XYZ file of C-alpha atoms in Angstrom:
686
model
C -152.381 41.136 23.299
C -150.455 40.207 25.863
C -151.638 41.254 29.483
C -148.253 40.494 31.707
C -147.927 42.726 34.352
C -145.237 45.502 34.083
C -141.588 44.490 34.674
C -140.226 46.081 38.058
C -137.734 48.656 37.161
C -133.968 48.743 37.144
C -134.159 50.244 40.736
C -137.619 49.568 41.690
C -138.212 50.976 45.550
C -139.230 47.745 47.114
C -136.479 45.870 45.074
C -133.927 48.173 46.515
C -135.188 47.855 50.195
C -135.455 44.219 50.289
C -131.929 44.147 48.338
C -130.551 46.646 50.999
C -131.480 44.143 53.922
C -130.413 40.891 52.081
C -127.089 42.609 51.263
C -126.324 42.494 55.167
C -127.591 38.809 55.471
C -125.074 37.981 52.524
C -122.033 39.022 54.791
C -122.063 35.430 56.426
C -118.936 34.149 55.502
C -120.620 30.812 54.503
C -122.537 32.268 51.785
C -119.110 34.397 50.633
C -117.029 31.570 50.224
C -118.980 30.700 46.846
C -117.391 34.401 45.762
C -113.508 33.873 46.431
C -112.798 37.441 45.208
C -115.509 38.858 47.857
C -114.674 36.747 50.428
C -111.026 37.588 50.511
C -111.931 41.256 50.573
C -114.514 40.664 53.547
C -111.317 38.950 55.542
C -109.272 41.781 55.006
C -111.676 44.155 55.893
C -112.027 41.878 59.353
C -108.279 42.795 59.689
C -108.458 46.394 58.657
C -111.447 47.207 61.224
C -109.481 45.094 64.066
C -106.520 47.238 63.226
C -108.866 50.770 63.570
C -109.803 49.874 66.918
C -106.234 48.966 67.938
C -105.155 52.570 66.879
C -108.363 54.233 68.601
C -107.435 52.240 71.748
C -103.649 53.286 71.272
C -104.446 56.615 70.218
C -102.593 56.193 67.043
C -102.465 58.848 64.800
C -103.558 57.050 61.820
C -106.984 55.728 63.446
C -108.575 58.172 60.887
C -106.981 56.932 58.158
C -107.526 53.095 58.954
C -111.179 53.837 59.844
C -111.816 55.446 56.423
C -110.467 52.608 54.628
C -112.169 50.109 56.792
C -115.075 51.458 56.128
C -114.802 51.607 52.489
C -113.511 48.173 52.379
C -116.748 47.029 54.190
C -118.677 49.241 51.410
C -117.124 47.436 48.974
C -118.289 43.840 50.189
C -122.131 45.259 50.939
C -122.189 47.062 47.414
C -121.030 43.484 45.931
C -123.624 41.977 47.837
C -126.032 44.679 46.979
C -125.860 43.811 43.427
C -126.360 40.436 43.871
C -129.494 41.162 45.768
C -131.056 43.534 43.439
C -130.560 40.763 40.523
C -132.352 38.105 43.002
C -135.001 40.612 44.058
C -136.159 41.296 40.498
C -136.498 36.958 39.962
C -138.332 37.315 43.850
C -140.792 39.802 42.457
C -141.450 37.848 39.334
C -141.833 34.657 41.897
C -144.547 36.540 44.061
C -146.377 37.030 40.794
C -146.493 33.446 40.232
C -147.579 32.415 43.367
C -150.934 34.217 43.037
C -151.462 31.883 40.397
C -151.605 28.834 42.691
C -154.482 28.365 44.629
C -155.343 25.415 47.411
C -158.315 24.996 44.909
C -160.900 21.799 45.297
C -160.504 19.041 42.638
C -163.272 16.611 41.225
C -161.191 13.455 41.422
C -162.737 10.391 39.648
C -163.546 7.686 42.247
C -163.824 4.847 39.443
C -161.345 6.474 36.509
C -161.968 3.502 34.527
C -165.970 3.233 35.029
C -165.395 -0.413 35.961
C -169.033 -0.351 37.279
C -170.636 0.854 33.950
C -172.655 3.695 35.812
C -171.974 7.418 35.893
C -168.601 8.649 36.920
C -168.590 8.829 40.613
C -166.691 11.868 41.846
C -165.270 13.345 45.461
C -164.356 16.600 46.060
C -160.622 16.701 47.219
C -158.115 19.505 48.068
C -155.827 19.716 45.066
C -152.578 19.335 47.482
C -154.229 16.206 47.989
C -154.009 14.993 44.311
C -151.375 12.783 43.419
C -149.811 10.878 40.346
C -152.069 9.070 38.107
C -155.079 10.649 39.763
C -158.093 11.537 37.186
C -160.137 14.733 38.011
C -163.004 16.056 36.018
C -162.620 19.967 35.135
C -165.785 21.742 34.114
C -166.544 25.273 32.951
C -165.356 28.229 35.147
C -162.751 25.213 37.144
C -159.645 25.808 38.022
C -156.961 23.160 36.566
C -156.011 21.474 39.864
C -152.394 20.219 38.778
C -150.163 19.899 36.007
C -151.865 16.729 33.714
C -152.636 15.258 30.216
C -156.197 15.451 28.973
C -157.474 11.853 28.549
C -160.966 12.792 27.226
C -162.871 15.849 26.102
C -161.954 19.343 24.382
C -162.220 22.826 26.265
C -161.002 26.290 26.013
C -158.772 27.246 28.416
C -157.426 30.582 29.820
C -153.866 30.355 30.230
C -153.121 34.149 31.028
C -151.841 33.183 34.460
C -149.151 31.345 33.235
C -148.635 32.673 29.625
C -149.754 36.345 29.990
C -152.228 35.973 26.883
C -155.612 36.817 27.104
C -156.742 34.729 24.581
C -158.018 31.563 25.260
C -156.640 28.521 23.857
C -158.111 25.286 23.015
C -157.064 21.863 24.822
C -158.031 18.461 23.840
C -157.304 14.898 24.050
C -154.925 13.261 21.891
C -152.315 15.079 19.550
C -149.813 17.573 20.802
C -152.207 20.148 22.450
C -153.260 17.692 25.291
C -150.894 19.092 28.241
C -152.607 21.533 30.791
C -150.980 23.258 33.603
C -152.261 24.015 37.282
C -153.531 27.084 37.786
C -155.021 27.692 34.276
C -159.264 28.226 34.094
C -161.165 26.215 31.890
C -163.940 28.451 30.422
C -166.103 26.179 28.248
C -166.890 22.403 27.731
C -165.221 19.659 30.104
C -162.035 17.890 30.104
C -160.910 14.905 32.384
C -157.152 15.228 33.513
C -154.718 12.884 34.233
C -152.334 14.408 36.745
C -149.133 14.329 36.168
C -146.761 16.332 38.984
C -147.209 15.904 42.643
C -147.973 18.878 44.523
C -144.858 20.716 44.733
C -143.369 19.575 41.436
C -145.718 21.419 39.199
C -144.841 23.624 36.367
C -145.659 26.743 38.391
C -143.223 25.114 41.352
C -140.547 25.203 39.089
C -140.597 28.398 37.539
C -141.055 29.851 41.231
C -138.053 27.895 42.212
C -135.762 29.087 39.182
C -136.728 32.487 38.946
C -135.534 33.158 42.700
C -132.580 31.424 42.080
C -132.747 28.856 44.575
C -131.562 26.208 42.014
C -129.300 28.211 40.190
C -125.931 26.612 39.720
C -122.744 28.312 38.191
C -122.426 27.550 34.202
C -119.132 25.999 33.003
C -118.035 29.596 31.668
C -119.083 31.263 34.904
C -116.907 28.702 36.876
C -113.814 28.984 34.255
C -114.051 32.741 34.992
C -114.480 32.383 38.823
C -111.078 30.299 38.636
C -109.377 32.865 36.747
C -110.423 35.495 39.143
C -109.574 33.421 42.025
C -106.191 33.020 40.622
C -105.952 36.355 39.929
C -106.497 37.202 43.677
C -104.155 34.594 44.599
C -101.451 36.108 42.612
C -102.081 39.523 43.839
C -102.354 38.119 47.673
C -98.623 36.778 47.088
C -97.494 39.895 45.618
C -98.848 42.148 48.388
C -97.294 39.941 51.149
C -93.805 39.646 49.399
C -93.986 43.717 48.984
C -94.183 44.204 52.519
C -90.567 42.737 53.445
C -88.836 44.292 49.662
C -90.416 47.419 51.012
C -88.550 47.297 54.528
C -85.520 46.264 52.523
C -85.604 49.385 50.900
C -86.138 51.350 53.715
C -89.800 52.032 53.188
C -91.884 51.100 56.072
C -95.465 49.757 54.529
C -98.151 49.457 56.979
C -100.392 46.486 57.092
C -103.488 48.727 56.143
C -101.804 50.233 53.178
C -101.023 46.567 51.907
C -104.688 45.276 52.348
C -106.018 48.573 50.521
C -103.342 47.461 47.561
C -104.468 44.232 47.541
C -108.237 44.871 47.430
C -107.347 47.418 44.605
C -105.667 45.082 42.584
C -107.722 41.806 43.197
C -110.696 42.198 40.714
C -113.205 43.013 42.914
C -115.692 45.020 40.046
C -116.365 41.639 37.821
C -115.784 39.750 41.301
C -119.015 41.676 42.923
C -121.213 41.531 39.624
C -120.760 38.543 38.259
C -123.255 36.514 39.863
C -125.498 39.667 39.368
C -124.931 39.146 35.567
C -125.971 35.613 35.577
C -129.154 36.116 37.444
C -129.913 38.831 35.282
C -129.614 36.903 32.445
C -132.336 34.516 33.430
C -134.493 37.372 34.608
C -134.495 38.658 31.201
C -135.518 35.509 29.559
C -138.531 35.447 31.875
C -139.341 39.043 30.818
C -139.769 37.689 27.173
C -142.041 34.638 28.585
C -139.098 32.409 28.418
C -138.473 29.836 31.528
C -135.173 28.477 31.399
C -134.369 25.388 33.479
C -130.761 26.388 34.036
C -128.301 28.968 33.353
C -126.199 26.702 30.933
C -128.766 26.681 28.355
C -128.691 30.376 28.348
C -125.090 30.610 28.140
C -125.149 27.976 25.358
C -127.876 29.955 23.491
C -125.240 32.827 22.847
C -123.316 30.311 20.752
C -126.128 28.502 18.926
C -125.319 27.924 15.261
C -127.732 25.483 14.308
C -131.327 25.853 14.908
C -134.253 22.667 14.312
C -137.769 23.567 14.154
C -140.707 21.166 14.008
C -142.920 21.956 11.114
C -146.219 21.533 12.885
C -147.404 24.021 15.461
C -144.296 25.681 15.519
C -143.639 26.928 11.970
C -146.956 26.550 10.963
C -150.380 26.671 12.959
C -150.711 22.739 12.826
C -154.259 22.612 11.452
C -155.205 22.724 7.650
C -156.841 25.915 7.060
C -158.674 27.738 4.095
C -156.331 29.685 1.873
C -158.181 30.239 -1.222
C -161.623 29.543 -3.241
C -160.893 28.602 -6.711
C -163.845 28.796 -8.862
C -164.206 26.644 -12.256
C -166.048 27.206 -15.502
C -167.981 30.350 -15.429
C -168.961 30.558 -11.630
C -168.294 33.513 -9.864
C -165.366 33.610 -7.131
C -168.069 35.297 -4.888
C -170.817 32.665 -5.631
C -168.624 29.987 -4.779
C -167.253 31.624 -1.587
C -171.182 32.229 -0.351
C -171.956 28.548 -1.201
C -169.130 27.207 0.860
C -169.504 29.471 3.763
C -173.366 28.014 3.749
C -171.842 24.398 3.402
C -169.759 25.137 6.469
C -171.754 26.996 8.842
C -172.332 24.138 11.031
C -169.028 22.651 10.611
C -167.087 22.720 13.714
C -163.903 21.179 12.840
C -160.877 23.469 12.563
C -161.289 23.401 8.667
C -164.821 23.963 8.460
C -164.244 27.415 10.835
C -160.977 28.425 8.540
C -163.473 28.582 5.842
C -166.184 30.669 7.148
C -163.375 32.959 8.694
C -161.902 33.676 5.024
C -165.575 33.835 3.214
C -166.450 36.734 5.985
C -162.763 38.586 5.932
C -161.851 37.991 2.153
C -165.550 38.595 0.695
C -167.267 40.500 3.297
C -169.906 38.343 3.438
C -172.307 37.826 6.946
C -173.850 34.523 8.254
C -177.287 34.040 7.310
C -180.252 33.936 9.583
C -181.189 30.640 10.831
C -183.164 28.537 8.451
C -185.960 26.581 9.691
C -185.768 24.531 6.549
C -181.958 24.107 6.558
C -180.918 20.533 7.021
C -177.417 19.823 7.904
C -175.392 16.996 6.632
C -172.515 16.487 9.148
C -169.311 15.229 8.280
C -168.784 11.518 7.964
C -165.676 9.743 7.733
C -167.438 7.318 5.698
C -168.406 9.736 3.055
C -165.824 12.443 3.877
C -168.762 15.035 2.809
C -170.570 17.462 4.709
C -172.783 20.330 3.604
C -176.388 21.644 3.902
C -179.756 21.394 2.230
C -181.659 24.315 1.466
C -184.894 24.803 -0.028
C -183.674 24.379 -3.873
C -180.355 23.940 -3.210
C -178.404 20.953 -2.188
C -174.480 22.625 -1.195
C -172.005 19.980 -0.201
C -168.341 20.138 0.098
C -165.315 17.235 0.820
C -163.008 15.215 -0.841
C -162.399 15.626 -4.243
C -163.183 11.901 -5.744
C -166.211 11.987 -2.737
C -167.652 14.735 -4.328
C -167.191 13.627 -7.937
C -169.054 10.338 -7.261
C -171.892 12.189 -6.411
C -171.416 14.511 -9.267
C -173.318 14.680 -12.391
C -169.770 15.509 -14.357
C -168.441 12.195 -15.636
C -164.849 12.203 -14.596
C -163.432 12.109 -17.721
C -164.903 14.944 -18.832
C -163.373 17.052 -15.597
C -162.915 20.826 -16.723
C -159.386 21.345 -17.582
C -159.252 24.400 -14.949
C -160.780 22.232 -12.401
C -157.757 19.787 -12.892
C -155.050 21.998 -13.246
C -156.059 23.679 -9.744
C -155.827 20.072 -8.342
C -152.547 19.302 -9.534
C -150.992 23.219 -8.130
C -152.689 22.481 -4.694
C -151.206 18.693 -4.518
C -147.531 20.165 -6.011
C -147.557 23.009 -3.036
C -148.392 20.558 -0.270
C -152.117 21.673 0.112
C -155.329 19.552 0.280
C -157.970 20.184 -2.307
C -161.658 20.312 -1.115
C -164.247 20.181 -4.105
C -167.452 22.110 -3.648
C -170.829 21.410 -5.643
C -174.199 22.773 -5.638
C -177.047 20.342 -7.020
C -174.585 17.744 -8.327
C -172.712 20.535 -10.536
C -169.220 21.574 -9.783
C -168.415 25.053 -8.525
C -165.319 24.983 -7.576
C -162.517 23.986 -5.076
C -161.100 25.322 -1.801
C -157.505 25.240 -1.079
C -156.518 23.947 2.151
C -152.829 24.561 3.706
C -150.857 24.484 6.820
C -150.651 28.203 6.992
C -147.428 29.399 7.855
C -147.290 31.702 11.025
C -147.394 35.319 10.188
C -144.105 37.218 9.432
C -142.190 34.230 10.527
C -139.862 34.677 7.418
C -138.698 38.227 8.305
C -137.674 36.391 11.728
C -135.888 33.638 9.975
C -134.060 36.428 8.520
C -133.005 37.980 11.176
C -131.773 34.849 12.615
C -129.534 34.213 9.435
C -128.253 37.767 10.135
C -127.211 36.204 13.353
C -125.013 33.153 11.297
C -127.987 30.878 12.516
C -128.714 28.127 10.326
C -132.495 27.151 10.356
C -133.745 23.766 9.423
C -136.989 22.568 9.540
C -138.248 19.317 10.420
C -141.427 17.529 9.248
C -143.113 14.073 8.486
C -144.538 15.272 5.612
C -143.271 14.204 1.926
C -140.401 16.002 0.378
C -142.959 17.844 -2.146
C -144.781 19.421 0.888
C -141.581 20.013 3.031
C -139.825 21.952 0.222
C -143.492 23.990 -0.725
C -143.394 25.098 3.485
C -139.992 25.504 3.649
C -139.794 27.885 0.932
C -142.621 29.856 2.196
C -141.367 29.775 5.659
C -138.129 31.142 4.430
C -135.847 28.369 6.332
C -132.253 27.522 5.240
C -132.890 23.775 5.076
C -135.294 20.944 5.644
C -135.437 17.428 6.737
C -138.966 15.562 5.125
C -140.527 12.327 6.306
C -138.243 12.612 9.476
C -138.916 10.207 12.550
C -137.550 10.924 16.060
C -134.558 9.031 15.311
C -133.621 11.241 12.292
C -134.114 14.390 14.512
C -131.791 12.615 17.313
C -129.178 11.701 14.252
C -129.357 15.209 12.908
C -128.330 16.563 15.727
C -125.494 14.335 17.024
C -123.850 14.730 13.640
C -123.638 18.533 13.790
C -122.824 18.317 17.395
C -119.814 15.836 16.425
C -118.875 18.782 14.059
C -118.610 21.400 16.481
C -121.843 23.110 16.129
C -124.156 24.296 19.077
C -127.907 23.044 18.031
C -131.504 24.424 19.259
C -134.246 22.654 19.170
C -138.099 23.740 19.220
C -140.760 21.742 19.435
C -144.039 20.834 21.332
C -145.053 17.146 20.635
C -144.143 13.860 22.715
C -142.033 12.887 19.492
C -139.903 15.852 19.710
C -138.697 14.985 23.287
C -135.866 12.901 22.522
C -134.583 15.732 20.203
C -135.238 18.300 22.874
C -133.014 16.214 25.473
C -130.165 15.760 23.027
C -130.073 19.491 22.081
C -127.841 21.678 23.269
C -130.609 24.637 23.704
C -134.113 22.824 23.698
C -136.859 25.343 23.592
C -140.231 23.487 24.313
C -143.391 25.109 23.165
C -146.116 25.804 26.377
C -149.007 24.378 23.829
C -146.576 21.151 23.765
C -147.165 17.898 25.635
C -145.741 17.319 29.056
C -143.031 15.618 27.516
C -141.335 17.867 25.297
C -141.565 20.517 28.387
C -139.827 18.219 30.516
C -137.184 17.166 27.825
C -136.184 20.716 26.895
C -134.314 22.908 28.964
C -136.090 26.357 27.850
C -140.060 26.479 27.962
C -141.570 29.243 25.938
C -144.686 30.559 27.299
C -145.931 32.027 24.416
C -145.079 29.000 21.872
C -143.660 31.340 19.463
C -140.617 29.171 17.879
C -138.703 32.296 16.690
C -138.923 33.743 20.223
C -135.327 31.847 19.527
C -133.976 35.096 18.211
C -134.540 37.008 21.491
C -133.346 33.434 23.479
C -130.253 34.101 21.113
C -129.650 37.536 21.782
C -129.924 37.348 25.650
C -127.489 34.472 25.662
C -124.941 36.595 23.441
C -125.648 39.370 25.558
C -125.047 37.400 28.761
C -121.698 36.159 27.344
C -120.677 39.943 26.342
C -121.840 41.490 29.480
C -119.748 39.084 31.347
C -116.465 39.494 28.952
C -117.065 43.272 28.710
C -117.226 44.105 32.618
C -114.060 41.560 32.749
C -112.154 43.378 30.562
C -113.237 46.593 32.466
C -112.502 45.303 35.776
C -108.521 44.258 34.795
C -108.052 47.579 32.919
C -109.219 49.308 35.940
C -105.995 48.304 37.612
C -103.546 50.572 35.026
C -105.160 53.821 36.847
C -104.702 52.245 40.349
C -101.053 51.694 39.811
C -100.334 55.171 39.070
C -102.399 56.132 42.027
C -100.732 53.800 44.776
C -97.459 52.662 43.924
C -96.080 56.473 44.105
C -98.232 56.997 47.247
C -96.344 53.728 48.726
C -92.709 54.526 47.691
C -92.494 58.247 46.611
C -90.590 58.939 50.581
C -88.122 56.481 49.592
C -87.900 57.322 45.761
C -88.651 60.840 45.532
C -88.293 60.005 41.664
C -91.696 58.158 41.497
C -93.170 61.442 41.731
C -93.390 61.247 37.841
C -95.613 58.751 37.655
C -97.951 60.504 39.786
C -99.512 62.035 36.570
C -102.959 62.623 38.274
C -101.151 64.626 40.576
C -102.980 63.226 43.686
C -102.770 65.463 46.600
C -101.023 63.242 49.115
C -100.195 59.411 49.746
C -102.992 59.179 51.930
C -105.588 60.951 49.758
C -104.558 58.684 46.909
C -104.587 55.459 48.594
C -108.129 56.504 50.049
C -109.060 57.528 46.667
C -108.428 54.364 45.009
C -110.124 52.122 47.693
C -113.552 54.976 47.329
C -113.507 54.293 43.684
C -112.924 50.417 43.852
C -116.219 50.659 46.097
C -118.027 52.986 44.188
C -117.619 51.604 40.566
C -119.698 48.277 41.589
C -122.684 50.480 42.255
C -122.107 52.475 39.016
C -122.337 49.196 37.109
C -124.967 47.495 38.709
C -127.576 48.981 35.890
C -125.093 47.778 33.334
C -124.841 44.350 34.477
C -128.401 44.089 35.230
C -129.725 45.338 31.944
C -126.756 43.895 29.709
C -124.649 45.242 27.195
C -126.583 45.911 24.088
C -125.941 43.202 21.240
C -126.169 43.998 17.796
C -126.064 40.929 15.068
C -122.451 42.042 13.388
C -119.227 39.938 13.141
C -117.569 38.567 16.012
C -114.170 40.715 15.187
C -116.850 44.089 15.021
C -117.905 43.201 18.394
C -114.243 42.479 19.806
C -113.194 45.793 18.376
C -115.916 47.625 19.815
C -115.722 46.398 23.151
C -112.087 46.706 23.637
C -112.550 50.273 22.544
C -115.439 50.908 24.916
C -114.641 48.549 27.929
C -110.561 48.216 27.490
C -109.817 51.829 26.920
C -112.927 52.951 28.818
C -111.276 51.060 31.656
C -108.565 52.521 31.981
C -109.711 55.941 31.484
C -112.347 56.133 33.923
C -110.322 55.534 37.032
C -108.312 58.249 36.131
C -111.207 60.767 35.746
C -113.092 58.974 38.983
C -109.835 58.726 41.397
C -108.803 62.191 40.634
C -112.332 63.606 41.330
C -112.666 61.664 44.729
C -109.188 63.191 45.478
C -110.252 66.199 45.221
C -113.372 65.776 47.336
C -111.201 63.851 50.001
C -108.653 66.659 50.164
C -111.309 69.302 50.547
C -112.801 67.683 53.184
C -109.740 67.378 54.891
C -108.876 70.794 54.800
C -112.330 71.889 55.881
């Protein structure tokens, strides 16, 4: 079970307080220049403020009106800054939690790592901050791993809850795809020698902190394109408002600069302009809450368009170790008797296969490990004999490779039981490994070892299929074994006997066909494919090379997490599109509010389009400006939480969003502006 700390709420008081302060700090024009829409709003707010000061000094009768307009324009800028600050604040809260995992612990650095002297290892105590690339450290039970690295010797149980939030310890060992360790984790048992692969300040946790704080968040291509669109609309409406002044004067209508600025701010897309950055930050934050670290916003966005997923089989779809799946007795041997015999033969077997045999015997047959027998003699596994077992008084129990057991068996090879041969053929056909079991030279049966598919993974792949994502398993196994695993896991296709070059070729071919590819993997041999894929999700349990090649790291090492990753990516795109639609649709109501207010004196016929029956021209303009500011605050929860994603077709999603955010964007301002007008009128009358 996960032990992650509770995620801060949408409006956690501590985050709100910090965001309110940060909103004022973001008024710096150099910071706002990255957001053209809000930058323009700030500049015109300065102009209206100066006009208000002039009106006060000259005791102009419109000072009250220009002052209210100036105040609400500043509120518009502050609310936009506040939206971004809240999104960043949630990331900073995550970063603060991550900082607690860092420690200025001491490390046991080996002075002569190659042991050229031939003597016992010489160790010096140094600060973890003094470690450099290539240093080799000894980490013993109870020690913190001082930095990111690769295990070069030893095996240990490691508590990674500080990184993954998972309380169950994991096994890390030299060689293979589970040799990477992360600084800040704790060794619980045994010892390991670790070669440091990241300098202080560049560790995995340091990168995570920088990412979740948004310090290195760059705008994605989609976000840049939308920023260009919003800038274009702002320029267009700026030209419209500037040219409107001489046209109005020609018709006999005198428009003040304050009114024209109010019109400009109401027409430019301030709503989506104020929320755009918050939407992107919140998308990465949602990934973090699913225990996935994205090293780029581009990857989050690309995840929303992924249509093909490549998964490495070993350690990704399967657990990666051969595990006992069933006991198959032969002849008249009872299944329970076979289970008891093979459990006794495996009690001293500390290999993953041996432990899985004992676990299966206990869970499926209710067997209990016997008390230690002083007369028992353990026969350890040997690569030469390929046999292990135990000798008890009157019983000699052995398990091992079929050929090795048969060589010691009293049964001639040409007289093997038919059910024994059929069982071997069935196990081999499904890609499993048979282990033979004997007692005193007589065959008892077989143990079916197989690379176990992770539980519930078939249902998860079905969910991916419902999203329109094709799943492809990549494995180095022969086609027969690959087909068996693919069928059990429920993937759509598989690539057998795949080399790193084969994976790259497949990804490039699919990308040339216009597909976006996601790749999940954990091994060094997966690194090239992870780097080439549009979305490369590396498992936290994988090697350092895999984690550096991918643009996402799954801290739970769950390949089906891509379902959440894709959903979050789609949610990000949908949220951005929906709020853009809502923002642009808002302008319709503002036309009906402001245009009559500007020209009704000169052209009384325009009163016909004052369908909201607003109290006065000044009240109409002020109500539109107030609504324009308040709608940003109202939409912050939606920007942070995201528009709900459902695995339906694109056409259905488009219809739904146009109905809700297009039609809603037209209707909501009519109601909102009218209610604000009633309140403004009541206050003025009072």
